[in-house]
Amino acid sequence: MPENVISSSRPRVLSGMRPTGKLHLGNYMGALANWVKLQDPYECYFFIADLHALTTDYADTSNILPNTMEVALDFLAGGLDPERCTIFVQSHVKPHFELPLFLGMITPLSWLERTPSYKEMQENVSNKDLTNFGFLGYPVLMASDILLYQADFVPVGQDQQAHVELTREIARRFNQFYKVDGQEVLPEPKVLLTPSPKLPGTDGRKMSKSYGNTILMTDPEPVVRQKLKTMVTDPARIRRTDPGDPDKCPVGDLHKVFSTPETLANVYEGCRSAGIGCIQCKGWAADALVQVLAPIQERRASFSESQIEEILKDGSNRAGVRAEQTMREVRAAMQLTSSAGGNR
Ligand code: SF4
């Protein structure tokens, strides 16, 4: 394994995903495809956030482990390379249990209660009881994930910037209380804004597992074509002879992300002049998707379960070394040990 994964002088980046099962194209375009590009310019840590899954799915944990394996497989299929980045499972790295406890001590309740996604989920999720301590505290868990690696940047889309801001506030508060030899221990991470193109699901809403409108990275060609067939289109195009507008059509949005400029030009021309039908247009979109998915699915098929386990074990070891380095400084700063050298 390359030494530079731990001793790199490149800026450090950390990001994770919950183990929600097989990833869909929204996950891929919104996060994973960007992560793949970060692997060389940054020292990257990418993890599967199984502890986060527990904050909401504590009553039935049976899917967490199988989903963790699926996500790991999709990470690799999507192009993450364990030789160029560190891929690990959150619960396999024990400092992920320790730092949240320390940060939980200094985080005011009011900061957690005002988290936008906390209120939103409390109001919208009716099939789970989210009045638990763990769910309220998940931003502390998230802050710990980032701060454990003393990450310089966190790649996020526009809508997740608030989480990084809260992490910065928690780091500031920690640094106000505790220092090692007058030095701050937890650097404030910055947001690395990553492009996340608008990716509609088959019903036109944002692609999301909870809407049941996804196209999975693992969907075989016939399934992709079938899903595209049922996809909603510009509502103004009722008859074949009605002109439409790709800017008002979810299929048009898919073309903008996945099709070549030539195909996109044909879509605009053919749709606006009613020269093409929606079935033909959807066929072109399916062609483009299949082309993107084919190499991903080929890579996915090349990994055995034991290889995945080995990659995750190795990644967790490497992440553990980095995280433990931070914990030694944290314990020393909090005067729980005599020095940052690790005497407990
Ligand atoms: S032709 Fe294509 S872009 Fe136009 S409405 Fe039909 S599916 Fe949408």
mmCIF file of C-alpha atoms and ligand atoms in Angstrom:
data_model
loop_
_atom_site.group_PDB
_atom_site.id
_atom_site.type_symbol
_atom_site.label_atom_id
_atom_site.label_comp_id
_atom_site.label_asym_id
_atom_site.label_seq_id
_atom_site.Cartn_x
_atom_site.Cartn_y
_atom_site.Cartn_z
ATOM 1 C CA MET A 1 0.000 0.000 0.000
ATOM 2 C CA PRO A 2 1.461 3.412 -0.886
ATOM 3 C CA GLU A 3 2.990 5.222 2.083
ATOM 4 C CA ASN A 4 1.679 8.558 0.879
ATOM 5 C CA VAL A 5 -1.845 7.643 1.942
ATOM 6 C CA ILE A 6 -0.879 8.488 5.502
ATOM 7 C CA SER A 7 2.180 10.717 5.168
ATOM 8 C CA SER A 8 0.894 12.811 2.263
ATOM 9 C CA SER A 9 1.404 16.547 2.158
ATOM 10 C CA ARG A 10 -1.618 16.928 -0.083
ATOM 11 C CA PRO A 11 -4.653 18.666 1.431
ATOM 12 C CA ARG A 12 -6.827 16.126 3.198
ATOM 13 C CA VAL A 13 -10.423 15.415 2.206
ATOM 14 C CA LEU A 14 -13.033 13.332 3.959
ATOM 15 C CA SER A 15 -16.519 12.304 2.953
ATOM 16 C CA GLY A 16 -18.902 9.453 3.607
ATOM 17 C CA MET A 17 -22.185 7.874 2.634
ATOM 18 C CA ARG A 18 -24.785 6.047 4.630
ATOM 19 C CA PRO A 19 -25.207 2.361 3.845
ATOM 20 C CA THR A 20 -28.589 2.678 2.173
ATOM 21 C CA GLY A 21 -28.011 -0.250 -0.192
ATOM 22 C CA LYS A 22 -27.093 -0.192 -3.852
ATOM 23 C CA LEU A 23 -26.273 3.332 -5.012
ATOM 24 C CA HIS A 24 -28.275 5.088 -7.698
ATOM 25 C CA LEU A 25 -27.266 7.515 -10.410
ATOM 26 C CA GLY A 26 -28.084 10.465 -8.143
ATOM 27 C CA ASN A 27 -25.533 9.193 -5.596
ATOM 28 C CA TYR A 28 -23.057 8.622 -8.378
ATOM 29 C CA MET A 29 -23.331 12.000 -10.081
ATOM 30 C CA GLY A 30 -23.923 13.955 -6.861
ATOM 31 C CA ALA A 31 -20.956 12.551 -4.940
ATOM 32 C CA LEU A 32 -19.098 9.475 -6.087
ATOM 33 C CA ALA A 33 -18.071 10.728 -9.536
ATOM 34 C CA ASN A 34 -16.627 13.844 -7.864
ATOM 35 C CA TRP A 35 -14.781 11.801 -5.255
ATOM 36 C CA VAL A 36 -13.118 9.811 -8.028
ATOM 37 C CA LYS A 37 -11.653 13.055 -9.397
ATOM 38 C CA LEU A 38 -10.324 14.078 -5.971
ATOM 39 C CA GLN A 39 -8.228 10.947 -5.440
ATOM 40 C CA ASP A 40 -4.990 12.321 -6.884
ATOM 41 C CA PRO A 41 -4.964 16.024 -5.966
ATOM 42 C CA TYR A 42 -6.061 15.284 -2.383
ATOM 43 C CA GLU A 43 -5.312 12.773 0.345
ATOM 44 C CA CYS A 44 -8.769 11.220 0.486
ATOM 45 C CA TYR A 45 -10.671 9.296 3.144
ATOM 46 C CA PHE A 46 -14.030 7.904 2.064
ATOM 47 C CA PHE A 47 -16.154 5.947 4.480
ATOM 48 C CA ILE A 48 -19.412 4.087 4.837
ATOM 49 C CA ALA A 49 -21.313 5.707 7.677
ATOM 50 C CA ASP A 50 -22.857 2.697 9.393
ATOM 51 C CA LEU A 51 -23.002 4.477 12.768
ATOM 52 C CA HIS A 52 -25.091 7.191 11.137
ATOM 53 C CA ALA A 53 -27.492 4.510 9.932
ATOM 54 C CA LEU A 54 -27.985 3.501 13.562
ATOM 55 C CA THR A 55 -29.247 6.966 14.494
ATOM 56 C CA THR A 56 -32.443 6.328 12.524
ATOM 57 C CA ASP A 57 -32.520 2.549 11.939
ATOM 58 C CA TYR A 58 -31.745 1.412 15.481
ATOM 59 C CA ALA A 59 -34.929 -0.666 15.712
ATOM 60 C CA ASP A 60 -33.999 -2.905 12.793
ATOM 61 C CA THR A 61 -30.300 -3.177 12.064
ATOM 62 C CA SER A 62 -30.569 -6.234 9.809
ATOM 63 C CA ASN A 63 -29.866 -4.313 6.589
ATOM 64 C CA ILE A 64 -26.895 -2.277 7.756
ATOM 65 C CA LEU A 65 -24.170 -4.856 7.161
ATOM 66 C CA PRO A 66 -25.383 -6.135 3.763
ATOM 67 C CA ASN A 67 -25.951 -2.541 2.660
ATOM 68 C CA THR A 68 -22.451 -1.617 3.795
ATOM 69 C CA MET A 69 -21.034 -4.275 1.486
ATOM 70 C CA GLU A 70 -23.181 -3.066 -1.438
ATOM 71 C CA VAL A 71 -22.032 0.523 -0.964
ATOM 72 C CA ALA A 72 -18.390 -0.574 -0.722
ATOM 73 C CA LEU A 73 -18.813 -2.462 -3.956
ATOM 74 C CA ASP A 74 -20.402 0.560 -5.632
ATOM 75 C CA PHE A 75 -17.568 2.799 -4.368
ATOM 76 C CA LEU A 76 -15.080 0.517 -6.123
ATOM 77 C CA ALA A 77 -17.250 0.026 -9.199
ATOM 78 C CA GLY A 78 -17.664 3.797 -9.505
ATOM 79 C CA GLY A 79 -13.904 4.254 -9.662
ATOM 80 C CA LEU A 80 -12.549 4.706 -6.123
ATOM 81 C CA ASP A 81 -9.140 3.072 -6.081
ATOM 82 C CA PRO A 82 -7.925 1.690 -2.739
ATOM 83 C CA GLU A 83 -4.351 2.321 -3.909
ATOM 84 C CA ARG A 84 -5.080 6.033 -4.245
ATOM 85 C CA CYS A 85 -7.514 6.701 -1.402
ATOM 86 C CA THR A 86 -8.560 5.180 1.911
ATOM 87 C CA ILE A 87 -11.938 3.438 1.940
ATOM 88 C CA PHE A 88 -13.253 2.286 5.302
ATOM 89 C CA VAL A 89 -16.266 1.463 7.441
ATOM 90 C CA GLN A 90 -16.951 3.996 10.203
ATOM 91 C CA SER A 91 -17.650 1.491 12.983
ATOM 92 C CA HIS A 92 -14.401 -0.375 12.265
ATOM 93 C CA VAL A 93 -12.368 2.629 13.401
ATOM 94 C CA LYS A 94 -12.798 2.911 17.159
ATOM 95 C CA PRO A 95 -11.960 6.633 17.506
ATOM 96 C CA HIS A 96 -15.324 7.224 15.795
ATOM 97 C CA PHE A 97 -16.872 6.150 19.106
ATOM 98 C CA GLU A 98 -14.574 8.177 21.323
ATOM 99 C CA LEU A 99 -14.435 11.636 19.750
ATOM 100 C CA PRO A 100 -18.242 12.059 19.560
ATOM 101 C CA LEU A 101 -18.403 11.515 23.300
ATOM 102 C CA PHE A 102 -15.845 14.256 23.943
ATOM 103 C CA LEU A 103 -17.397 16.654 21.433
ATOM 104 C CA GLY A 104 -20.849 15.863 22.793
ATOM 105 C CA MET A 105 -19.716 17.256 26.142
ATOM 106 C CA ILE A 106 -19.022 20.690 24.679
ATOM 107 C CA THR A 107 -21.790 21.001 22.093
ATOM 108 C CA PRO A 108 -24.762 23.085 23.276
ATOM 109 C CA LEU A 109 -28.129 21.398 22.770
ATOM 110 C CA SER A 110 -29.459 24.476 21.007
ATOM 111 C CA TRP A 111 -26.918 23.995 18.185
ATOM 112 C CA LEU A 112 -28.270 20.506 17.549
ATOM 113 C CA GLU A 113 -31.929 21.430 17.812
ATOM 114 C CA ARG A 114 -31.596 24.158 15.184
ATOM 115 C CA THR A 115 -29.975 21.832 12.591
ATOM 116 C CA PRO A 116 -32.283 22.168 9.545
ATOM 117 C CA SER A 117 -32.295 18.458 8.644
ATOM 118 C CA TYR A 118 -33.122 17.531 12.269
ATOM 119 C CA LYS A 119 -36.325 19.560 12.251
ATOM 120 C CA GLU A 120 -37.173 18.521 8.719
ATOM 121 C CA MET A 121 -36.858 14.802 9.427
ATOM 122 C CA GLN A 122 -38.699 15.055 12.751
ATOM 123 C CA GLU A 123 -41.622 16.541 10.826
ATOM 124 C CA ASN A 124 -41.521 14.342 7.725
ATOM 125 C CA VAL A 125 -40.544 10.866 8.901
ATOM 126 C CA SER A 126 -43.592 9.187 10.374
ATOM 127 C CA ASN A 127 -42.578 5.506 10.356
ATOM 128 C CA LYS A 128 -39.682 5.877 12.842
ATOM 129 C CA ASP A 129 -39.428 7.360 16.288
ATOM 130 C CA LEU A 130 -36.679 9.959 15.968
ATOM 131 C CA THR A 131 -36.884 11.358 19.475
ATOM 132 C CA ASN A 132 -33.741 9.421 20.438
ATOM 133 C CA PHE A 133 -30.528 10.922 21.768
ATOM 134 C CA GLY A 134 -28.509 9.425 18.901
ATOM 135 C CA PHE A 135 -30.544 11.167 16.215
ATOM 136 C CA LEU A 136 -30.336 14.539 17.940
ATOM 137 C CA GLY A 137 -26.593 14.015 18.287
ATOM 138 C CA TYR A 138 -25.856 12.952 14.728
ATOM 139 C CA PRO A 139 -24.276 16.311 13.797
ATOM 140 C CA VAL A 140 -21.738 15.629 16.574
ATOM 141 C CA LEU A 141 -21.048 12.248 15.019
ATOM 142 C CA MET A 142 -20.597 13.970 11.684
ATOM 143 C CA ALA A 143 -18.300 16.637 13.121
ATOM 144 C CA SER A 144 -16.222 13.879 14.721
ATOM 145 C CA ASP A 145 -15.913 12.066 11.386
ATOM 146 C CA ILE A 146 -14.405 15.151 9.816
ATOM 147 C CA LEU A 147 -12.291 16.369 12.726
ATOM 148 C CA LEU A 148 -10.770 12.955 13.453
ATOM 149 C CA TYR A 149 -8.879 13.217 10.160
ATOM 150 C CA GLN A 150 -8.117 16.922 10.642
ATOM 151 C CA ALA A 151 -9.595 17.268 7.165
ATOM 152 C CA ASP A 152 -8.826 20.423 5.226
ATOM 153 C CA PHE A 153 -11.850 20.066 2.989
ATOM 154 C CA VAL A 154 -15.202 18.350 2.934
ATOM 155 C CA PRO A 155 -16.675 17.895 -0.549
ATOM 156 C CA VAL A 156 -20.366 18.747 -0.367
ATOM 157 C CA GLY A 157 -23.161 20.067 -2.521
ATOM 158 C CA GLN A 158 -24.722 23.475 -1.861
ATOM 159 C CA ASP A 159 -27.448 22.034 0.390
ATOM 160 C CA GLN A 160 -25.067 20.403 2.877
ATOM 161 C CA GLN A 161 -22.923 23.396 3.726
ATOM 162 C CA ALA A 162 -24.703 23.892 7.072
ATOM 163 C CA HIS A 163 -23.263 20.614 8.375
ATOM 164 C CA VAL A 164 -19.714 21.715 7.687
ATOM 165 C CA GLU A 165 -20.448 25.085 9.316
ATOM 166 C CA LEU A 166 -21.602 23.306 12.483
ATOM 167 C CA THR A 167 -18.424 21.216 12.436
ATOM 168 C CA ARG A 168 -16.410 24.426 12.254
ATOM 169 C CA GLU A 169 -18.316 25.829 15.245
ATOM 170 C CA ILE A 170 -17.716 22.674 17.277
ATOM 171 C CA ALA A 171 -13.992 22.728 16.392
ATOM 172 C CA ARG A 172 -13.773 26.402 17.417
ATOM 173 C CA ARG A 173 -15.419 25.668 20.739
ATOM 174 C CA PHE A 174 -13.095 22.719 21.390
ATOM 175 C CA ASN A 175 -10.068 24.847 20.542
ATOM 176 C CA GLN A 176 -11.257 27.584 22.902
ATOM 177 C CA PHE A 177 -11.399 25.144 25.811
ATOM 178 C CA TYR A 178 -8.414 22.909 25.096
ATOM 179 C CA LYS A 179 -4.949 23.250 23.594
ATOM 180 C CA VAL A 180 -1.681 21.309 23.489
ATOM 181 C CA ASP A 181 1.259 23.569 24.427
ATOM 182 C CA GLY A 182 -0.838 26.569 23.433
ATOM 183 C CA GLN A 183 -1.574 25.054 20.009
ATOM 184 C CA GLU A 184 -5.050 24.363 18.637
ATOM 185 C CA VAL A 185 -5.714 20.694 17.901
ATOM 186 C CA LEU A 186 -8.751 20.614 15.620
ATOM 187 C CA PRO A 187 -8.424 22.625 12.394
ATOM 188 C CA GLU A 188 -11.644 24.043 10.984
ATOM 189 C CA PRO A 189 -12.486 22.242 7.737
ATOM 190 C CA LYS A 190 -13.537 24.151 4.656
ATOM 191 C CA VAL A 191 -16.268 23.330 2.198
ATOM 192 C CA LEU A 192 -15.131 21.998 -1.154
ATOM 193 C CA LEU A 193 -18.133 22.799 -3.305
ATOM 194 C CA THR A 194 -18.620 20.047 -5.837
ATOM 195 C CA PRO A 195 -20.868 20.191 -8.874
ATOM 196 C CA SER A 196 -24.048 18.194 -8.396
ATOM 197 C CA PRO A 197 -26.083 18.281 -11.599
ATOM 198 C CA LYS A 198 -29.855 18.164 -11.414
ATOM 199 C CA LEU A 199 -30.703 14.495 -11.707
ATOM 200 C CA PRO A 200 -34.389 13.684 -11.776
ATOM 201 C CA GLY A 201 -35.834 10.296 -10.972
ATOM 202 C CA THR A 202 -38.308 8.532 -13.220
ATOM 203 C CA ASP A 203 -41.224 10.497 -11.712
ATOM 204 C CA GLY A 204 -39.521 13.845 -12.325
ATOM 205 C CA ARG A 205 -38.778 14.498 -8.638
ATOM 206 C CA LYS A 206 -35.205 14.465 -7.319
ATOM 207 C CA MET A 207 -33.800 10.924 -7.648
ATOM 208 C CA SER A 208 -34.096 9.400 -4.205
ATOM 209 C CA LYS A 209 -34.503 5.966 -2.742
ATOM 210 C CA SER A 210 -37.387 7.168 -0.586
ATOM 211 C CA TYR A 211 -39.374 8.186 -3.695
ATOM 212 C CA GLY A 212 -38.829 4.807 -5.396
ATOM 213 C CA ASN A 213 -37.818 6.613 -8.604
ATOM 214 C CA THR A 214 -34.186 5.600 -8.929
ATOM 215 C CA ILE A 215 -32.000 4.143 -11.651
ATOM 216 C CA LEU A 216 -29.395 2.054 -9.882
ATOM 217 C CA MET A 217 -25.729 1.840 -10.830
ATOM 218 C CA THR A 218 -26.326 -1.897 -11.021
ATOM 219 C CA ASP A 219 -29.444 -1.843 -13.200
ATOM 220 C CA PRO A 220 -28.904 -4.031 -16.284
ATOM 221 C CA GLU A 221 -29.616 -2.578 -19.712
ATOM 222 C CA PRO A 222 -33.194 -3.938 -20.072
ATOM 223 C CA VAL A 223 -34.120 -2.509 -16.668
ATOM 224 C CA VAL A 224 -32.632 0.891 -17.539
ATOM 225 C CA ARG A 225 -34.585 0.925 -20.816
ATOM 226 C CA GLN A 226 -37.789 -0.115 -19.072
ATOM 227 C CA LYS A 227 -37.412 2.541 -16.371
ATOM 228 C CA LEU A 228 -36.767 5.205 -19.009
ATOM 229 C CA LYS A 229 -39.915 4.143 -20.868
ATOM 230 C CA THR A 230 -42.034 4.960 -17.832
ATOM 231 C CA MET A 231 -40.303 8.264 -17.146
ATOM 232 C CA VAL A 232 -42.456 11.385 -17.123
ATOM 233 C CA THR A 233 -41.900 13.963 -19.884
ATOM 234 C CA ASP A 234 -42.767 17.580 -20.626
ATOM 235 C CA PRO A 235 -46.484 17.686 -19.642
ATOM 236 C CA ALA A 236 -47.190 20.028 -22.569
ATOM 237 C CA ARG A 237 -46.335 17.247 -25.024
ATOM 238 C CA ILE A 238 -49.535 15.256 -24.953
ATOM 239 C CA ARG A 239 -49.698 14.120 -28.578
ATOM 240 C CA ARG A 240 -46.798 13.067 -30.788
ATOM 241 C CA THR A 241 -47.430 16.166 -32.920
ATOM 242 C CA ASP A 242 -47.198 18.588 -29.949
ATOM 243 C CA PRO A 243 -43.851 20.361 -29.707
ATOM 244 C CA GLY A 244 -42.112 20.055 -26.339
ATOM 245 C CA ASP A 245 -39.295 21.661 -24.401
ATOM 246 C CA PRO A 246 -36.334 19.601 -23.086
ATOM 247 C CA ASP A 247 -35.795 22.285 -20.424
ATOM 248 C CA LYS A 248 -39.166 21.344 -18.931
ATOM 249 C CA CYS A 249 -38.664 17.591 -19.236
ATOM 250 C CA PRO A 250 -36.859 15.233 -16.824
ATOM 251 C CA VAL A 251 -35.651 13.158 -19.792
ATOM 252 C CA GLY A 252 -34.132 16.381 -21.151
ATOM 253 C CA ASP A 253 -32.292 16.787 -17.833
ATOM 254 C CA LEU A 254 -30.823 13.302 -18.202
ATOM 255 C CA HIS A 255 -29.662 14.145 -21.719
ATOM 256 C CA LYS A 256 -27.942 17.288 -20.408
ATOM 257 C CA VAL A 257 -25.914 15.188 -17.970
ATOM 258 C CA PHE A 258 -25.182 12.058 -19.979
ATOM 259 C CA SER A 259 -25.589 12.624 -23.731
ATOM 260 C CA THR A 260 -23.047 13.915 -26.228
ATOM 261 C CA PRO A 261 -23.456 17.523 -27.462
ATOM 262 C CA GLU A 262 -24.600 16.138 -30.849
ATOM 263 C CA THR A 263 -27.357 14.034 -29.298
ATOM 264 C CA LEU A 264 -28.389 16.917 -27.048
ATOM 265 C CA ALA A 265 -28.656 19.203 -30.091
ATOM 266 C CA ASN A 266 -30.838 16.597 -31.820
ATOM 267 C CA VAL A 267 -33.033 16.359 -28.718
ATOM 268 C CA TYR A 268 -33.600 20.126 -28.613
ATOM 269 C CA GLU A 269 -34.262 20.327 -32.314
ATOM 270 C CA GLY A 270 -36.433 17.219 -32.536
ATOM 271 C CA CYS A 271 -38.441 17.946 -29.376
ATOM 272 C CA ARG A 272 -39.145 21.606 -30.147
ATOM 273 C CA SER A 273 -40.199 20.821 -33.732
ATOM 274 C CA ALA A 274 -42.054 17.610 -32.782
ATOM 275 C CA GLY A 275 -39.691 15.926 -35.239
ATOM 276 C CA ILE A 276 -38.988 13.092 -32.792
ATOM 277 C CA GLY A 277 -41.270 11.208 -30.461
ATOM 278 C CA CYS A 278 -40.650 10.792 -26.743
ATOM 279 C CA ILE A 279 -40.081 7.051 -27.169
ATOM 280 C CA GLN A 280 -37.201 7.687 -29.552
ATOM 281 C CA CYS A 281 -35.810 10.430 -27.305
ATOM 282 C CA LYS A 282 -35.967 8.149 -24.265
ATOM 283 C CA GLY A 283 -34.156 5.482 -26.267
ATOM 284 C CA TRP A 284 -31.289 7.917 -26.870
ATOM 285 C CA ALA A 285 -31.191 8.749 -23.150
ATOM 286 C CA ALA A 286 -31.100 5.035 -22.323
ATOM 287 C CA ASP A 287 -28.214 4.574 -24.813
ATOM 288 C CA ALA A 288 -26.226 7.271 -23.002
ATOM 289 C CA LEU A 289 -26.943 5.805 -19.557
ATOM 290 C CA VAL A 290 -26.028 2.297 -20.635
ATOM 291 C CA GLN A 291 -22.724 3.607 -21.938
ATOM 292 C CA VAL A 292 -21.927 5.207 -18.591
ATOM 293 C CA LEU A 293 -23.058 2.188 -16.594
ATOM 294 C CA ALA A 294 -21.387 -0.569 -18.619
ATOM 295 C CA PRO A 295 -17.791 -0.022 -17.394
ATOM 296 C CA ILE A 296 -19.064 0.523 -13.834
ATOM 297 C CA GLN A 297 -20.920 -2.780 -13.883
ATOM 298 C CA GLU A 298 -17.955 -4.536 -15.429
ATOM 299 C CA ARG A 299 -15.698 -3.286 -12.614
ATOM 300 C CA ARG A 300 -18.281 -4.303 -10.025
ATOM 301 C CA ALA A 301 -18.302 -7.854 -11.323
ATOM 302 C CA SER A 302 -14.517 -8.080 -11.010
ATOM 303 C CA PHE A 303 -14.476 -7.912 -7.188
ATOM 304 C CA SER A 304 -15.035 -10.911 -4.956
ATOM 305 C CA GLU A 305 -16.530 -10.607 -1.475
ATOM 306 C CA SER A 306 -13.231 -11.544 0.139
ATOM 307 C CA GLN A 307 -11.448 -8.833 -1.859
ATOM 308 C CA ILE A 308 -13.929 -6.225 -0.614
ATOM 309 C CA GLU A 309 -13.454 -7.386 2.957
ATOM 310 C CA GLU A 310 -9.683 -7.140 2.562
ATOM 311 C CA ILE A 311 -9.914 -3.638 1.074
ATOM 312 C CA LEU A 312 -12.167 -2.461 3.903
ATOM 313 C CA LYS A 313 -9.938 -4.041 6.533
ATOM 314 C CA ASP A 314 -6.861 -2.419 5.108
ATOM 315 C CA GLY A 315 -8.654 0.938 4.725
ATOM 316 C CA SER A 316 -9.935 0.786 8.292
ATOM 317 C CA ASN A 317 -6.401 0.088 9.551
ATOM 318 C CA ARG A 318 -5.013 3.059 7.669
ATOM 319 C CA ALA A 319 -7.860 5.320 8.774
ATOM 320 C CA GLY A 320 -7.360 4.074 12.331
ATOM 321 C CA VAL A 321 -3.705 5.132 12.321
ATOM 322 C CA ARG A 322 -4.648 8.642 11.184
ATOM 323 C CA ALA A 323 -7.582 8.963 13.556
ATOM 324 C CA GLU A 324 -5.565 7.709 16.529
ATOM 325 C CA GLN A 325 -2.971 10.398 15.826
ATOM 326 C CA THR A 326 -5.700 13.028 16.322
ATOM 327 C CA MET A 327 -7.082 11.269 19.392
ATOM 328 C CA ARG A 328 -3.695 11.389 21.103
ATOM 329 C CA GLU A 329 -3.675 15.153 20.664
ATOM 330 C CA VAL A 330 -7.311 15.438 21.749
ATOM 331 C CA ARG A 331 -6.755 13.415 24.934
ATOM 332 C CA ALA A 332 -3.657 15.425 25.760
ATOM 333 C CA ALA A 333 -5.434 18.721 25.102
ATOM 334 C CA MET A 334 -8.238 17.636 27.433
ATOM 335 C CA GLN A 335 -5.631 16.606 30.013
ATOM 336 C CA LEU A 336 -6.865 13.029 30.003
ATOM 337 C CA THR A 337 -3.320 11.883 29.280
ATOM 338 C CA SER A 338 0.001 13.427 30.242
ATOM 339 C CA SER A 339 1.211 14.072 26.675
ATOM 340 C CA ALA A 340 0.223 13.815 23.008
ATOM 341 C CA GLY A 341 2.596 10.872 22.813
ATOM 342 C CA GLY A 342 -0.236 8.628 23.914
ATOM 343 C CA ASN A 343 0.467 7.668 27.559
ATOM 344 C CA ARG A 344 -2.912 6.895 28.967
HETATM 345 S S1 SF4 B 1 -38.944 14.538 -26.889
HETATM 346 FE FE1 SF4 B 1 -37.548 14.074 -25.211
HETATM 347 S S2 SF4 B 1 -37.153 16.025 -24.224
HETATM 348 FE FE2 SF4 B 1 -38.965 16.281 -25.505
HETATM 349 S S3 SF4 B 1 -40.682 15.907 -24.111
HETATM 350 FE FE3 SF4 B 1 -40.213 13.957 -25.150
HETATM 351 S S4 SF4 B 1 -38.825 12.940 -23.777
HETATM 352 FE FE4 SF4 B 1 -38.866 15.074 -23.164
#
